[in-house]
Amino acid sequence: MVKKIQQLNLPEVYPAILEDFNLNTCGDPDCGNFGVAPNFSIPVFKGRNASERKQVAAASIPALATGLGAYTMSSDDHNTRISEVFEYEGNPVGWDDGRTMECSHQRGNDVCGITFSILSNEHFLEEYTRLLLAGGCLEGPVCGACGARYLDNPDEFIFNGTHGKLVAGGNRRKAKPSGFRIIHRPCKGKAGARISVSLDHQAHQELRDNVRILRCIVNGDSITTMRRVLADPDTGKKIGVSRLYSRIFWLEKTLLAFERAKLKEWKQREDASGRFKHMRIAHDDVTISVNWESRLDRRLTPLQFSVSADIRSGYVFRIDANFDPNVDPVEFVEQHYLSDTGQLANLRQQYSQKSGITFTAPKMHFQRPSGRLDEPMLFASAEGRWRVFSERVQNAYEKSKGTGVALPPDVQEKLNEAEDKRFQLDQIRQGYFGFHDTDRDYRGSFNGSVVKPTYTKAAHLACLRDMLPKGKITLVGEQEAAMVRVVPHVFRDMINDDMFEWFVISFDKEVSAPKNKARMAQFAEALEAFKEKARATLGDDLSDRDLLEQFCTQRMSTAYIEGRNGTKYPYSIANFQSRQFPQIWIRTPAQYYGETQKVVGFPVLRKKYRDPLKKLAFDQKVHDPELRAALTRRALRATIQPVSTFMSSLRRRTSPSKRAGGKGARTGPAYINGAVFNPAVLMAFLNIFRVYYNWFEPRQYKGPGATSGSEAPVAEGLSAGRVPGTKETIEVPKLATTSPVMLTPAMRLGADPEKANGRPRKAPDPRRVLYRPWLYHGTPLWRKFED
Ligand SMILES: [Zn+2]
Ligand SMILES: [Zn+2]
């Protein structure tokens, strides 16, 4: 019989709250505990006459009656573990890795009852910072004494001379310093307070190569092709892979800094304009597989990317992978689970109860330093590195010296150490925390670790929220379980202000192209007939949009699944069946823009519509005409098309993101030859492609939420046609009546605004963008570098 660890209670395990963020509260916008942390001062009544005593006490403690701040906790029994090493040797204990909370706020005669798993706010913050600084590349100079970032508070830094000299020539009219020294004033005199800043590209020998690399990346060239393109024209000597990688990382950093500076300006302009801003954002999750680096192990690792794009302009705001390339698995595990003296650390959580009993228990995932990461993989990867090291050393000696020959003592010592480390890691991994085995033991020849998707999702959405101008946000996505856990918390303040809506759509993805076209044609035909009839009876002044809405409002229906015996089941997945969301999902008749047979759910919408909708059961018909019209309007604009468009362009144009096998994003991937990749490089590729797509490439854009004007009228006139076999031309009237309007998403968004000179709009020239100090935009350093 395995023993259980002591019972824990909520005050003992409740994670720390951030100043303005807390994932561990009720997620129902209509519950009094929405955003309210547990109140541990509420007395708990147990035993004889508990309810009577509670009623008496409720007279003086209002929270007892309302349940404000009242939660209960239970075990997360999906993750049972057994520890059988160290203090549990010969005496194993079982425990649950995680806890769930249940909201006990009063709701009528009942309690709220919304449950959720406990997460760590600190892990969220860590992930948020990672995404905000793009894995550190947008961090900028940091004071070596106290860690203050120059970009956070440039005013605290003073200039302290220059260094180096760039001679005049090229685009430079006069010589200028190559770098500047700054001092963090509060730390003046301390070691590290004086920092030297220069621009990375000044060390590049061939600046021209940078634009060529950029063009290669956005035109689908592989690393191999790039090395050939950049080879020395005289000797044919290819550029080294690591030098190429460092150029790619430089490009990513520069373009991200450029984009950040521009979007910041855009946000400031929008906020200052006083106009009401309503952003509609399409969000989707995309899986891209990375080949493992080793040639021996031809397997793929799927990485999950969160992508968010503006529906009106097609601007892709972010693409974030659930992968942290800055984590070295061996280093991470040793740093966090071993003390300086090699003693085990951070394994146990100490608890002391009011009765005076103190005890320890294995740390749960939201208490562990590695809880943000996919831990089984992290530990396996750390162990795998030691194993690869040992095998490599042994093989090398066996090959050159033959078997049976004693190894040099220092080598033997290292091998013994590797053996010890592996044993130690195994004890922590399986013996103590009970992480299950993984088939990825050998994987990990590059740095990094997979992050739990829930944290990446929350951080992605929080970063997105902070990038957008003040105003309303409508988020449209697909049914994702991770979203349910975090969306109400990330957008809590906006939900409270009634400035946030969240729709979830699903549509037929398996359909063949001809069938999809036929559906769209059928819809268009029915709509036209409806318009004709309506105009005949109601008059001509009805707009197309009004008639489209009317047509769809009349024909929308409640979506549910019908079993064989006629039983009805909710359309949504289990996570969306929580009572924090309206249960009604609707089937919209609109078949257009490639998304057909669409069903839309409304997890969060304006309070005015949310309240009546929440009162309906999942299979009820919506009768209220105003509510029906409101849902139709929303369903007509609910699309993830901007993300799909971006992704198909990405897959067509960049070689590493080509889908391996099958057309479905999640179907069995296969090894892609030539796409040897390090996730950090893949992530750089995607960011480079994204900024290029947003800023440098004009395209026509159409979509359900697109601003009108994807086409411009062509002035009537004549064009010349040559008579075959002669030099004679005749004039014929122009055929086309409209021409496509070619703009970049940044132009449509307004982030690349129209110049006053009225000349045709052109996308910026990358050569003029790449060498400016974008990272320091808006700080005194920007001016210093620019002058
Ligand atoms: Zn609640
Ligand atoms: Zn400092």
Tab-separated table of N, CA and C and ligand atoms in Angstrom, residues 26 28 31-34 103 105 107 112-114, ligand 1:
chain	number	residue	atom	x	y	z
A	26	CYS	N	-12.078	32.945	-10.134
A	26	CYS	CA	-13.170	32.450	-10.975
A	26	CYS	C	-13.116	33.117	-12.355
A	28	ASP	N	-15.625	33.298	-14.566
A	28	ASP	CA	-16.935	33.669	-15.089
A	28	ASP	C	-17.160	35.170	-14.926
A	31	CYS	N	-19.732	36.283	-12.416
A	31	CYS	CA	-19.700	35.816	-11.033
A	31	CYS	C	-19.035	36.890	-10.175
A	32	GLY	N	-19.498	37.017	-8.967
A	32	GLY	CA	-18.931	38.006	-8.058
A	32	GLY	C	-17.476	37.729	-7.717
A	33	ASN	N	-17.021	36.530	-7.968
A	33	ASN	CA	-15.620	36.197	-7.690
A	33	ASN	C	-14.721	36.340	-8.912
A	34	PHE	N	-15.253	36.909	-9.996
A	34	PHE	CA	-14.445	37.113	-11.202
A	34	PHE	C	-13.305	38.076	-10.851
A	103	CYS	N	-15.071	27.643	-7.343
A	103	CYS	CA	-15.608	28.912	-6.852
A	103	CYS	C	-16.871	28.655	-6.046
A	105	HIS	N	-18.871	31.214	-4.829
A	105	HIS	CA	-19.691	32.417	-4.746
A	105	HIS	C	-21.160	32.018	-4.892
A	107	ARG	N	-24.864	31.897	-6.149
A	107	ARG	CA	-25.529	32.206	-7.414
A	107	ARG	C	-26.953	31.713	-7.233
A	112	CYS	N	-21.576	29.050	-7.401
A	112	CYS	CA	-21.071	29.187	-8.772
A	112	CYS	C	-20.558	27.849	-9.311
A	113	GLY	N	-19.593	27.251	-8.610
A	113	GLY	CA	-19.159	25.904	-8.969
A	113	GLY	C	-18.204	25.796	-10.148
A	114	ILE	N	-17.727	26.939	-10.663
A	114	ILE	CA	-16.744	26.894	-11.757
A	114	ILE	C	-15.429	26.338	-11.201
B	1	ZN	ZN	-17.591	31.971	-9.661
